[in-house]
CSV table of C-alpha atoms and ligand atoms in Angstrom, one decimal:
chain,number,residue,atom,x,y,z
A,161,MET,CA,94.7,121.5,108.4
A,162,ASN,CA,97.1,122.1,105.6
A,163,LYS,CA,98.6,118.9,104.2
A,164,LYS,CA,102.1,120.4,104.2
A,165,SER,CA,102.0,120.3,108.0
A,166,TYR,CA,101.9,116.4,108.0
A,167,ASN,CA,105.1,114.7,109.0
A,168,PRO,CA,105.0,111.2,107.3
A,169,PHE,CA,107.2,109.7,110.0
A,170,GLU,CA,104.7,110.8,112.7
A,171,VAL,CA,101.9,109.3,110.7
A,172,ALA,CA,103.8,106.0,110.4
A,173,GLN,CA,104.5,106.0,114.1
A,174,LYS,CA,100.9,106.7,114.9
A,175,GLN,CA,99.8,103.8,112.7
A,176,PHE,CA,102.4,101.6,114.4
A,177,ASP,CA,101.2,102.7,117.9
A,178,ARG,CA,97.7,101.7,117.0
A,179,ALA,CA,98.8,98.2,116.1
A,180,ALA,CA,101.1,98.0,119.1
A,181,ASP,CA,98.2,98.8,121.4
A,182,LEU,CA,96.0,96.3,119.7
A,183,LEU,CA,98.7,93.7,120.2
A,184,GLU,CA,99.6,94.9,123.7
A,185,LEU,CA,103.2,94.9,122.6
A,186,ASP,CA,105.9,95.1,125.3
A,187,LYS,CA,108.0,98.3,125.8
A,188,ALA,CA,111.2,96.9,124.3
A,189,SER,CA,109.5,95.8,121.1
A,190,ARG,CA,107.8,99.2,120.8
A,191,ASP,CA,111.0,101.1,121.3
A,192,LEU,CA,112.8,98.9,118.8
A,193,LEU,CA,110.2,99.0,116.1
A,194,ARG,CA,109.1,102.7,116.4
A,195,ASN,CA,112.4,103.9,115.1
A,196,PRO,CA,114.9,102.8,112.4
A,197,LEU,CA,117.7,100.4,113.3
A,198,ARG,CA,120.2,102.5,111.3
A,199,GLU,CA,120.2,105.5,109.0
A,200,TYR,CA,122.8,107.2,106.8
A,201,HIS,CA,122.9,110.8,105.8
A,202,PHE,CA,125.5,112.0,103.3
A,203,SER,CA,126.6,114.6,100.7
A,204,ILE,CA,127.0,113.6,97.1
A,205,PRO,CA,129.3,115.9,95.0
A,206,VAL,CA,128.2,115.9,91.4
A,207,ARG,CA,130.1,117.5,88.5
A,208,MET,CA,127.4,119.3,86.4
A,209,ASP,CA,127.5,119.5,82.6
A,210,ASP,CA,128.6,123.2,82.7
A,211,GLY,CA,131.7,122.1,84.8
A,212,SER,CA,130.4,123.4,88.2
A,213,MET,CA,130.1,121.2,91.2
A,214,ASN,CA,126.7,120.7,93.0
A,215,ILE,CA,126.4,119.0,96.4
A,216,PHE,CA,123.2,116.9,96.8
A,217,ARG,CA,122.0,115.4,100.0
A,218,GLY,CA,121.3,111.6,100.1
A,219,PHE,CA,119.8,109.2,102.6
A,220,ARG,CA,119.4,105.5,103.3
A,221,VAL,CA,117.3,104.4,106.2
A,222,GLN,CA,117.3,100.7,107.4
A,223,HIS,CA,114.2,100.3,109.6
A,224,ASN,CA,114.4,96.6,110.4
A,225,ASP,CA,116.1,93.5,109.1
A,226,ALA,CA,115.0,90.8,111.5
A,227,ARG,CA,113.2,88.9,108.8
A,228,GLY,CA,115.8,89.3,106.1
A,229,PRO,CA,117.9,91.9,104.3
A,230,GLY,CA,116.5,95.4,104.1
A,231,LYS,CA,114.6,96.2,100.9
A,232,GLY,CA,113.2,99.4,99.4
A,233,GLY,CA,113.4,102.0,96.7
A,234,VAL,CA,115.5,105.1,96.2
A,235,ARG,CA,113.4,108.3,95.5
A,236,PHE,CA,114.4,111.4,93.7
A,237,HIS,CA,112.3,114.3,95.0
A,238,PRO,CA,113.0,118.1,95.4
A,239,GLN,CA,111.1,118.0,98.8
A,240,GLU,CA,112.6,114.8,100.1
A,241,THR,CA,113.2,114.9,103.9
A,242,ILE,CA,114.8,112.4,106.3
A,243,ASP,CA,111.4,111.9,108.0
A,244,THR,CA,109.7,110.9,104.7
A,245,VAL,CA,112.5,108.4,104.1
A,246,ARG,CA,112.1,107.1,107.7
A,247,ALA,CA,108.4,106.6,107.2
A,248,LEU,CA,108.8,104.9,103.9
A,249,ALA,CA,111.5,102.5,105.4
A,250,MET,CA,109.1,101.6,108.2
A,251,TRP,CA,106.3,101.0,105.7
A,252,MET,CA,108.6,98.7,103.7
A,253,THR,CA,109.2,96.5,106.8
A,254,TRP,CA,105.4,96.0,107.2
A,255,LYS,CA,104.8,95.6,103.5
A,256,CYS,CA,107.4,92.8,103.0
A,257,THR,CA,106.0,91.1,106.0
A,258,VAL,CA,102.3,91.3,104.9
A,259,VAL,CA,103.1,89.5,101.6
A,260,ASP,CA,105.4,87.2,103.6
A,261,ILE,CA,108.6,87.6,101.7
A,262,PRO,CA,111.9,87.1,103.6
A,263,LEU,CA,113.0,90.8,103.5
A,264,GLY,CA,113.1,93.7,105.9
A,265,GLY,CA,112.4,97.4,105.3
A,266,SER,CA,114.7,100.2,104.0
A,267,LYS,CA,114.3,103.3,101.9
A,268,GLY,CA,116.7,105.8,100.2
A,269,GLY,CA,116.3,109.2,98.8
A,270,ILE,CA,118.1,112.1,97.2
A,271,ILE,CA,116.9,115.7,97.4
A,272,CYS,CA,116.8,116.6,93.7
A,273,ASP,CA,114.5,117.3,90.8
A,274,PRO,CA,115.5,115.0,87.9
A,275,HIS,CA,113.4,117.3,85.5
A,276,ASN,CA,116.3,119.8,85.8
A,277,LEU,CA,119.1,117.3,85.4
A,278,SER,CA,120.6,115.9,82.1
A,279,GLN,CA,121.0,112.2,81.6
A,280,LEU,CA,124.7,112.5,82.3
A,281,GLU,CA,124.1,114.4,85.5
A,282,GLN,CA,121.6,111.8,86.7
A,283,GLU,CA,124.1,109.1,86.0
A,284,ARG,CA,126.8,110.8,88.1
A,285,LEU,CA,124.2,111.4,90.8
A,286,CYS,CA,123.3,107.7,90.9
A,287,ARG,CA,126.9,106.6,91.0
A,288,GLY,CA,127.6,109.2,93.7
A,289,TRP,CA,124.8,107.9,95.9
A,290,VAL,CA,126.2,104.4,95.6
A,291,ARG,CA,129.8,105.6,96.3
A,292,GLN,CA,128.6,107.0,99.7
A,293,ILE,CA,126.6,104.0,100.8
A,294,ALA,CA,128.4,101.0,99.1
A,295,ARG,CA,129.8,99.6,102.3
A,296,ASN,CA,126.4,99.6,104.1
A,297,VAL,CA,124.2,98.0,101.5
A,298,GLY,CA,124.5,94.8,99.5
A,299,PRO,CA,122.7,91.7,98.2
A,300,LEU,CA,122.8,90.1,101.6
A,301,SER,CA,122.2,93.2,103.7
A,302,ASP,CA,120.1,95.9,102.0
A,303,ILE,CA,118.8,95.9,98.4
A,304,PRO,CA,117.7,99.1,96.7
A,305,ALA,CA,115.1,99.4,93.9
A,306,PRO,CA,113.2,102.1,91.9
A,307,ASP,CA,110.7,104.4,93.5
A,308,VAL,CA,109.3,107.9,92.8
A,309,MET,CA,111.1,109.4,89.8
A,310,THR,CA,113.7,106.6,89.5
A,311,SER,CA,113.8,104.1,86.7
A,312,ALA,CA,115.4,100.9,85.5
A,313,GLN,CA,118.2,103.0,83.9
A,314,HIS,CA,119.0,104.6,87.3
A,315,MET,CA,119.2,101.1,88.8
A,316,LEU,CA,121.6,99.9,86.2
A,317,TRP,CA,124.0,102.9,86.8
A,318,MET,CA,123.8,102.1,90.5
A,319,LEU,CA,124.5,98.4,90.0
A,320,ASP,CA,127.4,99.2,87.7
A,321,GLU,CA,129.0,101.5,90.3
A,322,TYR,CA,128.5,99.0,93.1
A,323,GLU,CA,130.1,96.3,90.9
A,324,ALA,CA,133.0,98.5,90.0
A,325,ILE,CA,133.7,99.3,93.7
A,326,HIS,CA,133.5,95.6,94.8
A,327,GLY,CA,135.2,94.2,91.7
A,328,THR,CA,132.7,91.4,91.3
A,329,LYS,CA,129.4,90.9,89.5
A,330,ASN,CA,126.6,91.3,92.0
A,331,PRO,CA,123.2,91.4,90.1
A,332,GLY,CA,121.3,90.7,93.4
A,333,PHE,CA,122.5,94.1,94.8
A,334,ILE,CA,119.6,96.0,93.2
A,335,THR,CA,116.2,95.2,91.7
A,336,GLY,CA,114.1,97.0,89.0
A,337,LYS,CA,117.0,96.5,86.6
A,338,PRO,CA,116.3,96.6,82.8
A,339,VAL,CA,115.1,93.3,81.3
A,340,GLY,CA,118.1,91.6,79.7
A,341,MET,CA,120.4,93.2,82.4
A,342,GLY,CA,119.2,91.0,85.3
A,343,GLY,CA,115.8,92.5,85.5
A,344,SER,CA,112.6,90.4,85.8
A,345,LEU,CA,109.9,90.4,83.2
A,346,GLY,CA,106.8,91.8,84.8
A,347,ARG,CA,108.6,94.0,87.2
A,348,LYS,CA,107.4,97.3,85.7
A,349,GLU,CA,103.8,96.1,85.7
A,350,ALA,CA,104.0,94.5,89.1
A,351,THR,CA,103.0,97.3,91.4
A,352,GLY,CA,100.0,98.5,89.4
A,353,TYR,CA,98.9,95.0,88.6
A,354,GLY,CA,99.2,94.0,92.2
A,355,THR,CA,97.0,96.9,93.2
A,356,ILE,CA,94.3,95.8,90.8
A,357,ILE,CA,94.6,92.1,91.9
A,358,THR,CA,93.7,93.3,95.4
A,359,VAL,CA,90.8,95.4,94.0
A,360,ARG,CA,89.6,92.3,92.1
A,361,GLU,CA,89.5,90.3,95.3
A,362,ALA,CA,87.7,93.1,97.2
A,363,LEU,CA,85.1,93.3,94.5
A,364,LYS,CA,84.6,89.5,94.8
A,365,GLU,CA,84.0,90.0,98.5
A,366,LEU,CA,81.5,92.7,97.9
A,367,ASN,CA,79.8,90.7,95.2
A,368,ILE,CA,80.4,93.4,92.5
A,369,ASN,CA,81.1,92.7,88.9
A,370,PRO,CA,84.3,94.7,87.8
A,371,GLU,CA,82.5,95.5,84.5
A,372,ASP,CA,79.9,97.4,86.4
A,373,THR,CA,82.4,99.7,88.1
A,374,CYS,CA,84.3,102.9,87.3
A,375,ALA,CA,87.3,104.4,89.0
A,376,SER,CA,89.3,107.6,89.5
A,377,PHE,CA,93.1,107.6,89.8
A,378,GLN,CA,95.5,110.1,91.4
A,379,GLY,CA,98.9,110.0,89.6
A,380,PHE,CA,99.9,108.8,86.2
A,381,GLY,CA,103.3,107.3,86.9
A,382,ASN,CA,104.4,103.7,86.8
A,383,VAL,CA,101.9,102.4,89.4
A,384,SER,CA,98.8,104.1,87.9
A,385,GLN,CA,99.6,103.3,84.2
A,386,PHE,CA,99.8,99.6,84.8
A,387,ALA,CA,96.9,99.6,87.4
A,388,ILE,CA,94.8,101.3,84.7
A,389,GLU,CA,95.9,98.7,82.1
A,390,LEU,CA,94.8,95.7,84.2
A,391,TYR,CA,91.6,97.5,85.5
A,392,GLN,CA,90.6,98.2,81.9
A,393,GLN,CA,91.3,94.6,80.9
A,394,MET,CA,89.0,93.5,83.7
A,395,GLY,CA,86.3,95.7,82.1
A,396,GLY,CA,86.4,98.7,84.5
A,397,LYS,CA,85.9,102.2,83.3
A,398,ILE,CA,88.3,105.0,84.1
A,399,ILE,CA,86.6,108.4,84.6
A,400,CYS,CA,89.4,110.6,85.9
A,401,VAL,CA,93.2,110.7,86.2
A,402,SER,CA,95.0,113.5,88.0
A,403,CYS,CA,98.6,114.3,87.7
A,404,TRP,CA,101.2,117.0,88.5
A,405,ASP,CA,102.0,119.6,85.8
A,406,GLN,CA,105.6,120.5,85.9
A,407,GLU,CA,105.2,123.7,83.9
A,408,ASP,CA,102.5,125.2,86.1
A,409,GLN,CA,103.8,123.6,89.3
A,410,THR,CA,100.3,122.4,90.2
A,411,GLY,CA,98.1,119.4,89.7
A,412,TYR,CA,95.2,118.9,87.3
A,413,SER,CA,92.6,116.2,87.0
A,414,TYR,CA,91.7,115.0,83.5
A,415,ARG,CA,88.2,113.7,83.1
A,416,LYS,CA,86.2,111.9,80.5
A,417,LYS,CA,82.8,110.9,81.7
A,418,ASP,CA,82.4,108.2,79.0
A,419,GLY,CA,85.7,106.6,79.9
A,420,ILE,CA,89.4,107.4,79.4
A,421,ASP,CA,91.4,105.3,76.9
A,422,LEU,CA,94.9,104.4,78.3
A,423,ILE,CA,96.7,104.4,75.0
A,424,GLU,CA,95.3,107.8,74.1
A,425,LEU,CA,96.5,109.2,77.4
A,426,LEU,CA,99.9,107.6,77.2
A,427,ASN,CA,100.4,109.2,73.8
A,428,ILE,CA,100.3,112.6,75.4
A,429,THR,CA,102.4,111.8,78.5
A,430,ASP,CA,106.1,112.4,79.2
A,431,SER,CA,108.5,109.8,80.8
A,432,PHE,CA,107.7,111.2,84.3
A,433,GLY,CA,104.0,110.7,83.8
A,434,GLY,CA,103.2,114.3,83.1
A,435,ILE,CA,100.3,114.8,80.8
A,436,ASP,CA,100.4,117.5,78.0
A,437,LYS,CA,97.3,119.6,79.0
A,438,THR,CA,97.0,121.5,75.7
A,439,LYS,CA,96.8,118.2,73.8
A,440,ALA,CA,94.5,116.7,76.4
A,441,GLN,CA,92.0,119.6,75.9
A,442,GLU,CA,92.2,119.1,72.1
A,443,LEU,CA,91.2,115.5,72.8
A,444,ASP,CA,88.2,116.6,74.8
A,445,TYR,CA,89.4,115.9,78.3
A,446,GLU,CA,87.8,118.2,80.9
A,447,LEU,CA,90.6,119.9,82.8
A,448,LEU,CA,89.7,120.2,86.5
A,449,PRO,CA,91.7,121.2,89.6
A,450,GLY,CA,94.2,118.7,90.9
A,451,GLU,CA,92.1,117.6,93.9
A,452,ALA,CA,89.0,116.9,91.8
A,453,TRP,CA,90.0,113.2,91.3
A,454,ILE,CA,88.8,112.5,94.9
A,455,GLU,CA,85.3,114.0,94.4
A,456,GLN,CA,84.3,111.9,91.4
A,457,ASP,CA,81.1,109.9,91.4
A,458,VAL,CA,82.9,106.5,91.1
A,459,ASP,CA,83.0,103.1,92.8
A,460,ILE,CA,86.8,102.9,93.3
A,461,LEU,CA,89.4,105.5,94.2
A,462,ILE,CA,93.1,104.8,93.6
A,463,PRO,CA,95.5,107.3,95.1
A,464,ALA,CA,98.8,106.4,93.3
A,465,ALA,CA,100.9,109.5,93.7
A,466,LEU,CA,102.6,110.6,97.0
A,467,GLU,CA,102.0,110.5,100.7
A,468,ASN,CA,99.4,112.6,102.6
A,469,GLN,CA,97.0,113.2,99.7
A,470,ILE,CA,93.8,112.2,101.4
A,471,THR,CA,93.3,114.5,104.4
A,472,ALA,CA,90.5,115.4,106.8
A,473,ASP,CA,89.6,118.3,104.5
A,474,ASN,CA,89.1,116.4,101.2
A,475,ALA,CA,88.0,113.0,102.7
A,476,THR,CA,84.6,114.6,103.4
A,477,LYS,CA,84.3,115.2,99.7
A,478,ILE,CA,84.5,111.5,98.8
A,479,SER,CA,81.2,110.5,97.0
A,480,ASN,CA,78.8,108.2,98.8
A,481,ARG,CA,79.1,105.9,95.8
A,482,VAL,CA,82.7,105.0,96.6
A,483,LYS,CA,83.0,101.4,97.8
A,484,ILE,CA,86.7,100.8,97.6
A,485,ILE,CA,89.9,102.8,98.1
A,486,ALA,CA,93.1,101.0,97.1
A,487,GLU,CA,96.3,102.8,98.1
A,488,GLY,CA,98.7,102.4,95.2
A,489,ALA,CA,101.0,105.1,96.8
A,490,ASN,CA,102.8,104.7,100.1
A,491,GLY,CA,101.0,106.6,102.9
A,492,PRO,CA,98.4,108.6,100.9
A,493,THR,CA,95.9,108.8,103.8
A,494,THR,CA,96.4,110.8,106.9
A,495,PRO,CA,95.2,109.2,110.2
A,496,GLU,CA,92.4,111.8,110.5
A,497,ALA,CA,91.2,111.0,106.9
A,498,ASP,CA,91.5,107.3,107.7
A,499,LYS,CA,89.0,107.8,110.6
A,500,ILE,CA,86.5,109.4,108.2
A,501,ILE,CA,86.9,106.6,105.7
A,502,ARG,CA,86.6,103.9,108.4
A,503,GLU,CA,83.3,105.5,109.7
A,504,HIS,CA,81.9,105.6,106.1
A,505,ASN,CA,82.5,101.8,105.9
A,506,ILE,CA,84.5,102.1,102.7
A,507,PHE,CA,86.5,99.0,101.9
A,508,MET,CA,90.1,100.2,102.4
A,509,ILE,CA,92.9,98.2,100.8
A,510,PRO,CA,95.9,99.7,102.7
A,511,ASP,CA,99.2,100.6,101.0
A,512,LEU,CA,101.0,97.7,102.8
A,513,LEU,CA,98.9,95.4,100.8
A,514,ALA,CA,97.7,97.3,97.8
A,515,ASN,CA,101.1,98.3,96.5
A,516,ALA,CA,103.1,95.3,97.7
A,517,GLY,CA,103.2,93.9,94.2
A,518,GLY,CA,106.4,95.9,93.3
A,519,VAL,CA,108.5,94.5,96.1
A,520,THR,CA,107.0,91.0,95.7
A,521,CYS,CA,108.3,91.0,92.1
A,522,SER,CA,111.6,92.5,93.3
A,523,TYR,CA,111.9,89.5,95.5
A,524,PHE,CA,111.3,87.3,92.4
A,525,GLU,CA,113.9,89.3,90.5
A,526,GLN,CA,116.4,88.7,93.3
A,527,VAL,CA,115.8,85.0,93.3
A,528,GLN,CA,116.2,85.0,89.5
A,529,SER,CA,119.3,87.2,89.6
A,530,ASN,CA,121.0,85.2,92.3
A,531,SER,CA,120.4,81.9,90.5
A,532,ASN,CA,121.1,83.4,87.1
A,533,TYR,CA,118.0,81.7,85.7
A,534,PHE,CA,115.1,83.8,84.4
A,535,TRP,CA,111.4,83.0,84.3
A,536,GLU,CA,108.8,83.6,81.6
A,537,LYS,CA,106.6,86.7,82.1
A,538,ASP,CA,103.4,84.5,82.7
A,539,GLU,CA,105.3,82.6,85.4
A,540,VAL,CA,106.3,85.8,87.2
A,541,LEU,CA,102.8,87.3,86.9
A,542,GLY,CA,101.2,84.0,88.0
A,543,LYS,CA,103.4,83.9,91.1
A,544,LEU,CA,102.6,87.5,91.8
A,545,ASP,CA,98.9,86.8,91.6
A,546,VAL,CA,99.2,83.9,94.0
A,547,GLN,CA,101.2,85.9,96.5
A,548,MET,CA,99.0,89.0,96.4
A,549,THR,CA,95.7,87.0,96.6
A,550,SER,CA,96.9,84.9,99.5
A,551,ALA,CA,98.0,88.1,101.4
A,552,PHE,CA,94.6,89.7,100.6
A,553,ILE,CA,92.7,86.7,101.8
A,554,ALA,CA,94.8,86.4,105.0
A,555,ILE,CA,94.2,90.0,105.9
A,556,SER,CA,90.6,90.2,105.0
A,557,GLU,CA,89.7,86.9,106.9
A,558,PHE,CA,91.6,88.3,109.9
A,559,ALA,CA,89.8,91.6,109.7
A,560,LYS,CA,86.4,89.8,109.5
A,561,SER,CA,87.2,87.4,112.4
A,562,LYS,CA,88.5,90.2,114.7
A,563,LYS,CA,86.1,92.9,113.4
A,564,LEU,CA,89.0,95.1,112.5
A,565,TYR,CA,89.4,97.8,109.8
A,566,MET,CA,91.6,96.4,106.9
A,567,ARG,CA,94.5,98.7,107.7
A,568,ASP,CA,94.5,97.6,111.3
A,569,ALA,CA,94.3,94.0,110.3
A,570,ALA,CA,97.3,94.4,108.0
A,571,TYR,CA,99.3,96.2,110.6
A,572,VAL,CA,98.5,93.7,113.4
A,573,ILE,CA,99.6,90.8,111.2
A,574,ALA,CA,102.8,92.6,110.1
A,575,VAL,CA,103.9,94.1,113.4
A,576,ASN,CA,103.2,90.8,115.2
A,577,ARG,CA,105.4,88.8,112.7
A,578,VAL,CA,108.3,91.3,112.9
A,579,ALA,CA,108.1,91.5,116.7
A,580,GLN,CA,108.2,87.7,116.8
A,581,ALA,CA,111.3,87.6,114.5
A,582,CYS,CA,113.0,90.2,116.8
A,583,SER,CA,112.1,88.2,119.8
A,584,ASP,CA,113.3,84.9,118.3
A,585,ARG,CA,116.6,86.5,117.5
A,586,GLY,CA,116.9,87.7,121.1
A,587,TRP,CA,116.7,91.4,120.2
A,588,VAL,CA,113.9,92.1,122.6
B,277,LIG,N1,109.6,101.3,95.7
B,277,LIG,C1,108.7,100.2,95.7
B,277,LIG,C2,107.9,100.2,97.0
B,277,LIG,O1,107.7,101.2,97.7
B,277,LIG,C3,109.4,98.9,95.5
B,277,LIG,C4,110.5,98.5,96.4
B,277,LIG,C5,111.3,97.4,96.0
B,277,LIG,O2,111.0,96.8,95.0
B,277,LIG,O3,112.2,97.0,96.8
B,277,LIG,O4,107.3,99.2,97.4
C-alpha cells in the first residue's frame, strides 16, 4: 500500500478502538473520545513582502480537556490536513496522560511551507493565526507550543500578538518560548533527551550496555539532533541519519559505518534540519535513498520525522538485529507495520511515551512562567528524567503483568485515565 493513502486520524481512531476494546469501554465514552471535543478552521490573510495578499488555512483542534487545559503544538506544513491535526490532537491527550501531567490534548496547524516565506511573512502568519483563534485558546484553556517547522521565535510572535489582543502579560499562554523571554532551560533538548531516557530504560530491561549498541535515525530536526546528542553521550554509535532534501524534494539517508559525529553533521545542516548533500559527500558520508535508514544493521531505530513512515512495505526490511524502536515522531508507524513489529518481538517504545519529553518540559515551562520563577537547567532535566523514567516503568510493568504490547499498555493506561476523568466530571 502507498503510504500517501494513510489517513492519520483513521490510524489514531484504530489505535483508540484497540484500547477501548481491551478496556471494554462503554459506548458513550467511546463516542466522546473517538472524536475531538471542538475544532476550529479558519482563513489567515497575510500581506506578503511584494504587497500582494495571500490567504492561508489554519486549524486548532481540541481533542479533550477533562484532565486539564488543552496542550499541543502548531505545525507548519505544505501538506497539512485537518485529519492530521485531529490525529495529533488525540495523540496529545494520551501523551499528557501517560506522563501524568494535568493537561489535555490539542493541536494546531497552518498549510504553508516556511522555506518559501521570509521572516517578516512568517511573523505576520503567526500573528494572523493568533488573531483568528485568540478567543478560543489561553493559559487556562488551551496552550500552544512548537512542532514541525515552528520555533521559539514563532512562539514569541504568537505570544506577543495574544498579549496585544488581551492587553495583559500572559506568558503561560504558550510554551517553547525563547530562554530569557519566559522559556525554560532544557526545553529545546527535552523531546530528544526524553526519547533517549526511554531507550536507556529499555536497554536496562533488556540487559544491554548502551556502549555496545548502534542506531539509525529518521529525521534531523529538533528531536533527532538532541536524541543523537544524549545517545552519543551514553556511548551509543550513530550509523545512519536520514532527512528531507528541500532542493530535490526527496529524502536521503546519510551513512557512516564507523559512526557519525553530531557536530560534523550539524555544521552542514540548515535551520530546518536539511543536510547539505554535496558537503556530506565531501566528508565521506555514503548517500543512500531516503528509506535506507530503516534497513540498517543496527540495534535501535528512531523514527523522528513525520507520521506514517514505517509501513507494511518497509517494516519487513527491518534487520533481525533491531531490538528497540523508539518513536521520536508522532504516529510514525501504521497499524499494519505495528503488527509486523509486534510479531518480531521488537521492544517498541510508542510515541505517547517516547516523545513525551517535549510536552513534559512544556508543563514545567508553564509552571515557571505562571510563577515567574525560573529553574536551573539541571533541575529541569532532572525532573524530566524522573517523570519520563516513572512513566516508562509504569507502562513496562503494566505491559509485563498483562502480557501486552508496549503500545497497547500505554494506550490502555492513557484511555482509562481520561475516560475516568470524563466520567468523574459527569460527561459520560
Ligand atoms: N509538539 C510537541 C509534541 O508533539 C510538544 C507539545 C507541547 O509542548 O505542548 O509533543
